[in-house]
Tab-separated table of C-alpha atoms in Angstrom:
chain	number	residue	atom	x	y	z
A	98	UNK	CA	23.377	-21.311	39.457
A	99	UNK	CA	25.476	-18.869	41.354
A	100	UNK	CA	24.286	-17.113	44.163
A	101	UNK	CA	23.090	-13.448	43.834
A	102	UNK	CA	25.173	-11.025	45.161
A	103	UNK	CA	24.588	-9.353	48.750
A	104	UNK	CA	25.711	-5.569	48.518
A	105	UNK	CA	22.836	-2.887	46.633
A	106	UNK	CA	23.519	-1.770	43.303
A	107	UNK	CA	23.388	1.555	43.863
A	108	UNK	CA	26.577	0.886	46.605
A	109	UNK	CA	28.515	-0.648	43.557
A	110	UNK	CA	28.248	1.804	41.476
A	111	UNK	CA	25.186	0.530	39.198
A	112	UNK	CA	22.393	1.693	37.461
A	113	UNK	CA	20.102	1.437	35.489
A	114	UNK	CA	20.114	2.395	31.435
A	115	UNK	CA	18.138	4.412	29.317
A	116	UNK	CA	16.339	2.363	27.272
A	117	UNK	CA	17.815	4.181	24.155
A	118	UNK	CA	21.202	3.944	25.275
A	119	UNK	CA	23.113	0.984	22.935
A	120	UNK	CA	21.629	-2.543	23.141
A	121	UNK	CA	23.747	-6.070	22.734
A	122	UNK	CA	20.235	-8.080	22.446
A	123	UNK	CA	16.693	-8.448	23.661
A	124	UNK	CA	15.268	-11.507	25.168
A	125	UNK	CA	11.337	-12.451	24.273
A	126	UNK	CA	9.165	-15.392	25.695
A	127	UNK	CA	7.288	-17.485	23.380
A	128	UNK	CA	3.401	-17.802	24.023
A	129	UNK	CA	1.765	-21.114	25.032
A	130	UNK	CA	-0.732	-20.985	27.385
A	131	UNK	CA	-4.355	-21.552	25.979
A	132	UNK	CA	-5.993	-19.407	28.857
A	133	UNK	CA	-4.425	-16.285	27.498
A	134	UNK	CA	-3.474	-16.755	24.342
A	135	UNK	CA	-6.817	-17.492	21.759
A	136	UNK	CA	-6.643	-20.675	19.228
A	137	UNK	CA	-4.231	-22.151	21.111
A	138	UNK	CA	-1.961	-19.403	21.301
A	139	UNK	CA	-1.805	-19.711	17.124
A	140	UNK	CA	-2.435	-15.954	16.075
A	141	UNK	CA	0.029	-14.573	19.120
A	142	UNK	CA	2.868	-16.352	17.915
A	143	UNK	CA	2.935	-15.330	14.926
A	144	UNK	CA	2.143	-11.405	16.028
A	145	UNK	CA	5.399	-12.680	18.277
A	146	UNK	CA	7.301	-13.893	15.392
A	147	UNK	CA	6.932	-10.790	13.188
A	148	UNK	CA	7.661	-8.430	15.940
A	149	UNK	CA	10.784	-10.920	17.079
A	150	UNK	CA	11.909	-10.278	13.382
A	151	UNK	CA	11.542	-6.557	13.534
A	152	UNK	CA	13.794	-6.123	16.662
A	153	UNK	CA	16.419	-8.935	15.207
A	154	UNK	CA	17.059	-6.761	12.081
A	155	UNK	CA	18.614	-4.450	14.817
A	156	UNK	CA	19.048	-6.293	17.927
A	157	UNK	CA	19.627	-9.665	18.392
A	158	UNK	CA	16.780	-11.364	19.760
A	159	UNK	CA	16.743	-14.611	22.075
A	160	UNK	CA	13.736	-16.379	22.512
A	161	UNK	CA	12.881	-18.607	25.296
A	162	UNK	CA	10.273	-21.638	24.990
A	163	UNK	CA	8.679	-23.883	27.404
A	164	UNK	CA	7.918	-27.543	26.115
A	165	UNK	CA	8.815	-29.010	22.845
A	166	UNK	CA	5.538	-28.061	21.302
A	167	UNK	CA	6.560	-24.519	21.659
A	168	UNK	CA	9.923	-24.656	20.528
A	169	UNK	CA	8.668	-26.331	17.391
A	170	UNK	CA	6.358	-23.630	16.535
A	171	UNK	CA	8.806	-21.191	17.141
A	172	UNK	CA	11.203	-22.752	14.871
A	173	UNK	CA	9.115	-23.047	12.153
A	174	UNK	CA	7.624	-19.480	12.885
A	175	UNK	CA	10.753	-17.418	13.555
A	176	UNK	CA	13.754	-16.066	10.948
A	177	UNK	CA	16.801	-17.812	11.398
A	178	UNK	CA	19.204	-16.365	13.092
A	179	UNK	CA	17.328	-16.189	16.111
A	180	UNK	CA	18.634	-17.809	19.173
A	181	UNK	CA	15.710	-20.233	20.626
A	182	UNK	CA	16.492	-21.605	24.575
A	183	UNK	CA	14.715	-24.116	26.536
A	184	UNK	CA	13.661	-22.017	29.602
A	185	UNK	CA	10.391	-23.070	30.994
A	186	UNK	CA	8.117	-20.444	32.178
A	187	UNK	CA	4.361	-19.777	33.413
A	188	UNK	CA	3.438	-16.972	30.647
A	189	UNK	CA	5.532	-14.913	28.339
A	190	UNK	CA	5.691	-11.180	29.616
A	191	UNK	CA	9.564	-10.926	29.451
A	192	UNK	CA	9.627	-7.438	30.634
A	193	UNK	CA	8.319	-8.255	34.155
A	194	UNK	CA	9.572	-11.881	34.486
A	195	UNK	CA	13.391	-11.315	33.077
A	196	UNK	CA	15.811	-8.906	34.676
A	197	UNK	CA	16.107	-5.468	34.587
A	198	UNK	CA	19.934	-5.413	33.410
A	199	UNK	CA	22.283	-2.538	34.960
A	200	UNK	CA	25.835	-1.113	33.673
A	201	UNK	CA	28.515	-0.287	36.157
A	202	UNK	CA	32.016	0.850	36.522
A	203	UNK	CA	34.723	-0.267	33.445
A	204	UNK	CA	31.289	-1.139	31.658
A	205	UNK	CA	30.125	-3.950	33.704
A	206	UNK	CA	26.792	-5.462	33.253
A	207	UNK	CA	24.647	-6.694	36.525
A	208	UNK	CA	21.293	-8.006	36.929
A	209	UNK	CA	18.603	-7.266	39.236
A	210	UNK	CA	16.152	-10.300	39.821
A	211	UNK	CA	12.896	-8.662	40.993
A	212	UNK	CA	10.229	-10.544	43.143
A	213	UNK	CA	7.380	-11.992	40.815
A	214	UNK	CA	3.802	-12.780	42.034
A	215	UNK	CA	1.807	-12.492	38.687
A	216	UNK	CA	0.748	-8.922	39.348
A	217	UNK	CA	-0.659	-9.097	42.432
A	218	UNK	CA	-0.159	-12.753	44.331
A	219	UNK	CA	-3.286	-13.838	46.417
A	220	UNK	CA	-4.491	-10.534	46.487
A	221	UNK	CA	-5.243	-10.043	42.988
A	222	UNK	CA	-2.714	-12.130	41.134
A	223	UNK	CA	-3.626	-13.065	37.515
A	224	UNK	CA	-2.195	-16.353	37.189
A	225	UNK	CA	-0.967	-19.501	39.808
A	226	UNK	CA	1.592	-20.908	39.521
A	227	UNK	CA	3.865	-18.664	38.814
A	228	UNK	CA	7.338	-20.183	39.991
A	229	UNK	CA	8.881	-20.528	36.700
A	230	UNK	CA	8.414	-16.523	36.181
A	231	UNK	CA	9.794	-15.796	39.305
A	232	UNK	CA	13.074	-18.205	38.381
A	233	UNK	CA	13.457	-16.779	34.691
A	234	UNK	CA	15.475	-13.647	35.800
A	235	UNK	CA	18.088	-16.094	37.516
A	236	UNK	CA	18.022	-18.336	34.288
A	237	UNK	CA	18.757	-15.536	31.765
A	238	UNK	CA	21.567	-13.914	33.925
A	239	UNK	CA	23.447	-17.035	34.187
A	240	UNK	CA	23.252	-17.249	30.506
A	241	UNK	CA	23.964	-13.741	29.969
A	242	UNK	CA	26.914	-14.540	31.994
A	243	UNK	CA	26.390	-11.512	34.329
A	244	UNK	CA	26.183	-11.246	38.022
A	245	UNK	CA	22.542	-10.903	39.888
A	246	UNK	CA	21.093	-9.306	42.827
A	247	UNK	CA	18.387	-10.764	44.032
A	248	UNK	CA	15.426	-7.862	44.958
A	249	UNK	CA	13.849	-8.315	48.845
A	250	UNK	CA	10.067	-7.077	46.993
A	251	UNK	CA	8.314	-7.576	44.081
A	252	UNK	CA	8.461	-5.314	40.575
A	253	UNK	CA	7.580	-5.705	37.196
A	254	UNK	CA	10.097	-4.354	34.602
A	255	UNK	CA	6.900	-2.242	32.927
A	256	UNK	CA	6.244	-0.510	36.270
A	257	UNK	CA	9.532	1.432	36.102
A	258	UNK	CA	10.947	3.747	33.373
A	259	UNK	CA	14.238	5.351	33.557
A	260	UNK	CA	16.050	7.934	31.628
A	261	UNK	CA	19.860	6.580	32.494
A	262	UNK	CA	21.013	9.995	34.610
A	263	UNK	CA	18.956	9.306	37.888
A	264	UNK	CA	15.214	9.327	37.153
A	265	UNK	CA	12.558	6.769	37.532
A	266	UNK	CA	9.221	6.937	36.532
A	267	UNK	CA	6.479	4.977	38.037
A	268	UNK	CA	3.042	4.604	39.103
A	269	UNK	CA	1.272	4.600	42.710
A	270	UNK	CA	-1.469	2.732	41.618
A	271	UNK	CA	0.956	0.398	40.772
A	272	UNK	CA	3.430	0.375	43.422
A	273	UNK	CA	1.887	0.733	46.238
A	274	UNK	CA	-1.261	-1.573	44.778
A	275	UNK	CA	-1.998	-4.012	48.036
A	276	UNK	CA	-0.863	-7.178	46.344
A	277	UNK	CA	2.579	-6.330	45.521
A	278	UNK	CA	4.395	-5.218	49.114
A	279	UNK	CA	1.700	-4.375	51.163
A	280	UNK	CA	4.636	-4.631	54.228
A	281	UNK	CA	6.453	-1.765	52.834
A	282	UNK	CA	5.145	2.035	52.815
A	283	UNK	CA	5.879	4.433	49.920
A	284	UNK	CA	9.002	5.855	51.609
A	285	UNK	CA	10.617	2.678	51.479
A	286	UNK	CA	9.648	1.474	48.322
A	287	UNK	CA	10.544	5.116	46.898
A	288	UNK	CA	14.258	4.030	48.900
A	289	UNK	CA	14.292	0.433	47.295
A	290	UNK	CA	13.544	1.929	43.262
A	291	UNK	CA	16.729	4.746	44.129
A	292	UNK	CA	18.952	1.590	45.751
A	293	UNK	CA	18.331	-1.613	43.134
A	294	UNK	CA	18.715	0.861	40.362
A	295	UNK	CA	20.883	4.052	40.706
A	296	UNK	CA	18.559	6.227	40.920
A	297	UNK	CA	18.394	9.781	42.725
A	298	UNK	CA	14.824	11.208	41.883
A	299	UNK	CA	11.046	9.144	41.991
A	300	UNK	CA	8.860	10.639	39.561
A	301	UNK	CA	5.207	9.307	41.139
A	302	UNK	CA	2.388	9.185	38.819
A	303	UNK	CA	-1.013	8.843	40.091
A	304	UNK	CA	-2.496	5.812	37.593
A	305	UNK	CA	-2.001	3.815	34.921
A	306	UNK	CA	-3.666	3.051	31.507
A	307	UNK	CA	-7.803	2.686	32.087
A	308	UNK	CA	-8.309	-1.089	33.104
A	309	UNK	CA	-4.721	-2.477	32.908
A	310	UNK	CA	-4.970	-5.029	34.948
A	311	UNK	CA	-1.384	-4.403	35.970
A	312	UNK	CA	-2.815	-2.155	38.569
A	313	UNK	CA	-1.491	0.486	35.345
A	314	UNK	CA	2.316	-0.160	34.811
A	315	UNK	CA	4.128	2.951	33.638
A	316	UNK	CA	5.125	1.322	30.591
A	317	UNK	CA	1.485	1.540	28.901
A	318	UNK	CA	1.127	5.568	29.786
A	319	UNK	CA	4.479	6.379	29.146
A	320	UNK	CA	7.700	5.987	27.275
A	321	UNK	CA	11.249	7.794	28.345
A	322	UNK	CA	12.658	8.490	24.835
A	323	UNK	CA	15.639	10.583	25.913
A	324	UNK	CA	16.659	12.327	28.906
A	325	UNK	CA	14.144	15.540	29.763
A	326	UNK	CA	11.707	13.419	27.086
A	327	UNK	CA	8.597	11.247	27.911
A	328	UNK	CA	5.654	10.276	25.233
A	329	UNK	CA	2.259	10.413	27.293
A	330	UNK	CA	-1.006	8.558	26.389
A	331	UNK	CA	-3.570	11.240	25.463
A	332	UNK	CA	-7.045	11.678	24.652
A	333	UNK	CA	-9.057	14.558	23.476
A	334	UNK	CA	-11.866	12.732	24.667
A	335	UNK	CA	-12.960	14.210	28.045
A	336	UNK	CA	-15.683	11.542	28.208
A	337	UNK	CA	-13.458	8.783	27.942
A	338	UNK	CA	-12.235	7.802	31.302
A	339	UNK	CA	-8.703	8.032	30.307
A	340	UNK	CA	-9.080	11.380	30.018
A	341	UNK	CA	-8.794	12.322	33.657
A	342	UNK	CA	-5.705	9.334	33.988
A	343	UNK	CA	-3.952	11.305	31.161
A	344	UNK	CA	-4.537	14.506	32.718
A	345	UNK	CA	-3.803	14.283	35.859
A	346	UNK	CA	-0.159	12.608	34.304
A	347	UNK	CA	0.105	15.780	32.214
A	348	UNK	CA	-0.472	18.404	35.210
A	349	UNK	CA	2.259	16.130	37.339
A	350	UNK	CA	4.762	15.532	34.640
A	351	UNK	CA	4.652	19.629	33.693
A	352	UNK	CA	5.360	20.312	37.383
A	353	UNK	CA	7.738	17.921	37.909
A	354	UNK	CA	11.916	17.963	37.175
A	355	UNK	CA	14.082	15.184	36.660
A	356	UNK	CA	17.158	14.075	38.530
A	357	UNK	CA	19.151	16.993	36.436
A	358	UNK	CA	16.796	19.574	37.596
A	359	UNK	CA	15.345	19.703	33.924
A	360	UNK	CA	11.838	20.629	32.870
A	361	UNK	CA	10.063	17.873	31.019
A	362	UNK	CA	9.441	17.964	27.258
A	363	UNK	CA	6.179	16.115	27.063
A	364	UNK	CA	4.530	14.719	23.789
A	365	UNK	CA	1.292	13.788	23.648
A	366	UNK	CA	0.772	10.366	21.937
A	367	UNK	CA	-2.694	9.222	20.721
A	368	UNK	CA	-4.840	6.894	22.643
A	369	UNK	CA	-6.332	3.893	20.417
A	370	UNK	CA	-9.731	3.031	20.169
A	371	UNK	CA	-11.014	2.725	22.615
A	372	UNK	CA	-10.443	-0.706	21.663
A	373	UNK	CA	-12.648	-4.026	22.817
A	374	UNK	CA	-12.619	-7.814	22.845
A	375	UNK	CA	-14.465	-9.236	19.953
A	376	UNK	CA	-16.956	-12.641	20.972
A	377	UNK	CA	-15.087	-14.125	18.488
A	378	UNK	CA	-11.723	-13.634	19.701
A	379	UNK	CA	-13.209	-14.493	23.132
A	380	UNK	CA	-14.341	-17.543	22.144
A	381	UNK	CA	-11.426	-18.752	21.032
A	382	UNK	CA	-9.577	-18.591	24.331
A	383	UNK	CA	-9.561	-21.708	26.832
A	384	UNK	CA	-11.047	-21.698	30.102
A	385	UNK	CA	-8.837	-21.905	33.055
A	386	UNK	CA	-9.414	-21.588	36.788
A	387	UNK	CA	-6.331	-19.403	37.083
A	388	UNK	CA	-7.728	-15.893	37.946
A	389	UNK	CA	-7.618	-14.762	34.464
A	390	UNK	CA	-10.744	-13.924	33.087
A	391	UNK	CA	-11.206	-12.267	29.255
A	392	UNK	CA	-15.099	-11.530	27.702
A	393	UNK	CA	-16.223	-10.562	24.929
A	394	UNK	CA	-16.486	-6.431	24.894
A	395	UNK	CA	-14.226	-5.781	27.646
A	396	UNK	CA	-12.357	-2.608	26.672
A	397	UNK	CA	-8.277	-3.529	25.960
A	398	UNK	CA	-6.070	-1.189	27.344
A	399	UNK	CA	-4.500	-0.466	24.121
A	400	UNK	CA	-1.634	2.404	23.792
A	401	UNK	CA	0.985	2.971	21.228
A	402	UNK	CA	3.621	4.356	24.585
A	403	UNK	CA	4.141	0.677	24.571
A	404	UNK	CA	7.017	0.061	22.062
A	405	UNK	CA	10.363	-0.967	21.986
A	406	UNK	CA	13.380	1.242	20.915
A	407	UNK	CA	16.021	-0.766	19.118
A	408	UNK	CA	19.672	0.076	17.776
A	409	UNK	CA	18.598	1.749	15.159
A	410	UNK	CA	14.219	1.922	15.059
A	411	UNK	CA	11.851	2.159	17.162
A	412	UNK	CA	9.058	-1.124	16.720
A	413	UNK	CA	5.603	0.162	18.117
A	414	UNK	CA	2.391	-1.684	17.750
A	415	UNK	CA	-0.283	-1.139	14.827
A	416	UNK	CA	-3.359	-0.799	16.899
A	417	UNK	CA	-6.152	1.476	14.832
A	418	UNK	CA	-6.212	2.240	11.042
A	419	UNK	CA	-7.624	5.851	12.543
A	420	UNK	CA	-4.594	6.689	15.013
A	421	UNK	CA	-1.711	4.607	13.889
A	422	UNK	CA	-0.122	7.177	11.120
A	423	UNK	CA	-0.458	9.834	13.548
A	424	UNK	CA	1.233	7.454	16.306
A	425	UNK	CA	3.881	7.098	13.618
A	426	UNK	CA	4.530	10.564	12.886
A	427	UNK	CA	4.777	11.397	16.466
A	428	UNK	CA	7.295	8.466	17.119
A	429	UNK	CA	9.242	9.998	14.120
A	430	UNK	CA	9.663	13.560	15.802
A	431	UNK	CA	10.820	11.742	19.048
A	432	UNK	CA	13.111	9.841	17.318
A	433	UNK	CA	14.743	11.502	14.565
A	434	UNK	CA	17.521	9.196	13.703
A	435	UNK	CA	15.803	5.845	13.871
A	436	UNK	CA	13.834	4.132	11.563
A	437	UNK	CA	10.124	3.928	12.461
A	438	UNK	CA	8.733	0.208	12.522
A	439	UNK	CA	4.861	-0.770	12.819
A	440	UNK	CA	4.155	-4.292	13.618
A	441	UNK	CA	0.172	-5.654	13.993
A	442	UNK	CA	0.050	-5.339	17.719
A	443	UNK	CA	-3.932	-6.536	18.368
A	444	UNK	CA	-3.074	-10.169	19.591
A	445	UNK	CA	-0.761	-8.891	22.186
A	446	UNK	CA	-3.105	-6.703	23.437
A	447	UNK	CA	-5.668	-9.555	23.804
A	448	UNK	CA	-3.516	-10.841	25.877
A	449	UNK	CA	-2.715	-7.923	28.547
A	450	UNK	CA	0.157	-5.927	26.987
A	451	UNK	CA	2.066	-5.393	24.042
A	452	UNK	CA	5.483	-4.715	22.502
A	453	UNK	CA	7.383	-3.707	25.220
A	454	UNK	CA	5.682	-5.883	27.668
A	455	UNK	CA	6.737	-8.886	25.292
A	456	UNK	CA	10.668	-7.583	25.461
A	457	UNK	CA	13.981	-6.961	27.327
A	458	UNK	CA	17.216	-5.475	26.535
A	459	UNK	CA	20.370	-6.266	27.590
A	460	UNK	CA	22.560	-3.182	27.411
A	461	UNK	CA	25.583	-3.028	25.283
């Protein structure tokens, strides 16, 4: 494996991509681990499988698997066509454990290789080991044939949002959360988003999704759709507690202008639910001595902001027969000239996340 490179993006002329710019694939992780994922991670692969397929009628998709076990399942499970690798790793949130990809002068792709600690290390950390996350973004870049940097602090790929001309969205509960980079103050992680991914403005949101136990990664209260364009979680519900999260995100984003100077055009997506953990689907998930912990009736921090735009739809999880048509329609103003996908999204929410949490593209 090469070694990563020792200049900043940024320097080199790189940045990061809107997510709606042109794709040349996505990259998923298959789920195996019985501590997360309920009968034996059974029900999640094949939520994984049908929203693999979804994104492959647009994107091609690579899958990565862990043991033989795994990759048998997901041969059986997923449409041909579908590339299948054996790269080992801890759990299967490809959005925080691959690489955030960046373009660069005469079209150049680069890597960035964030930091991983599982959300939190020793502080609050949801999982040990985690060493075969942490390698993954290394793994996929050689394979990708693109150079890497390797990142001095630790990010998720769902903490950030971009919208390709200078902005990045992102979270202080996240961020600056005291198991991430507790050595670093905001100024300088505000420094090391603008440097690792060509960006000129920090758009800082207050919190996150009610109990995401990401410490509330951007990428489950908001989506970018296009530059000057964000989908926000929202609630009428002033008694729900995401009420107040959503708010507060509404007064900042309204006040706030992006790296162009631009006013934000803000639509309101609906919240979900509020959705909760069944005993049943409880009881089907293995105990583990890991950190994670899932009970029956804990509240899922469901949202439909977490999808994935592809070439040419956008594939957003079916959460709520009351608020997924409306999710739908919404997703259809926002994106007027892609096709508008809904794939059964409940597993991967029992398992901390969903669709885009489960996915990363590799710009065109």
């Amino acid at each position: 494996m090469s070694a990563p490179l020792a200049s900043l993006p940024a320097a080199d002329g790189f940045r990061m991509p809107g997510e709606f710019a042109r794709h040349s694939g996505c990259w998923m992780a298959w789920p195996e681990r019985p501590d997360n994922w309920r009968e034996g991670a059974g029900p999640a692969r094949r939520a994984f499988a049908a929203i693999a397929a979804a994104i492959h009628a647009s994107d091609p998709v690579t899958v990565t698997v862990s043991s033989a076990q795994g990759r048998e399942s997901a041969q059986a499970l997923l449409p041909a066509g579908i590339r299948i690798l054996d790269i080992p790793s801890n759990d299967c949130w490809m959005r925080d454990i691959g690489p955030t990809f960046l373009t660069g002068p005469g079209g150049r792709i680069r890597a960035v290789d964030w930091r991983f600690n599982a959300w939190g290390g020793e502080v609050n950390g949801l999982y040990a080991p985690f060493d075969l996350d942490d390698a993954m973004a290394a793994r996929i870049a050689e394979v990708e044939g693109v150079e890497r940097y390797r990142a001095p602090f630790v990010l998720e790929g769902g903490a950030i949002h971009v919208d390709g001309e200078g902005t990045v969205f992102t979270t202080a509960e996240c961020l600056l959360s005291a198991g991430r980079n507790p050595q670093m103050t905001r100024a300088e992680i505000e420094q090391g988003l603008k440097d690792w991914l060509g960006a000129t403005t920090v758009v800082w949101l207050p919190r996150g999704v009610h109990l995401d136990e990401t410490d509330g990664h951007v990428d489950n209260l908001l989506h970018v759709c296009a530059p000057g364009t964000v989908a926000l979680t929202w609630t009428e519900d002033k008694g729900d507690p995401q009420y107040e999260r959503s708010a507060e995100a509404l007064e900042h984003l309204s006040a706030c202008r992006d790296a162009r100077g631009r006013p934000l055009r803000i639509v309101r997506l609906p919240m979900p639910g509020p959705l909760h953990m069944s005993a049943e689907e409880a009881a089907g998930i293995a105990a583990g001595d890991n950190g994670m912990i899932r009970s029956a009736g804990e509240r899922l921090a469901g949202s439909y902001a977490n999808f994935y735009i592809a070439n040419t739809r956008v594939v957003f999880p079916l959460l709520d027969e009351r608020t997924d048509a409306e999710a739908a329609a919404s997703l259809a103003e926002l994106f007027p000239g892609r096709e508008i996908v809904g794939v059964p999204g409940r597993e991967v929410l029992l398992g901390g996340g969903n669709i885009h949490c489960i996915t990363q593209q590799v710009p065109a």
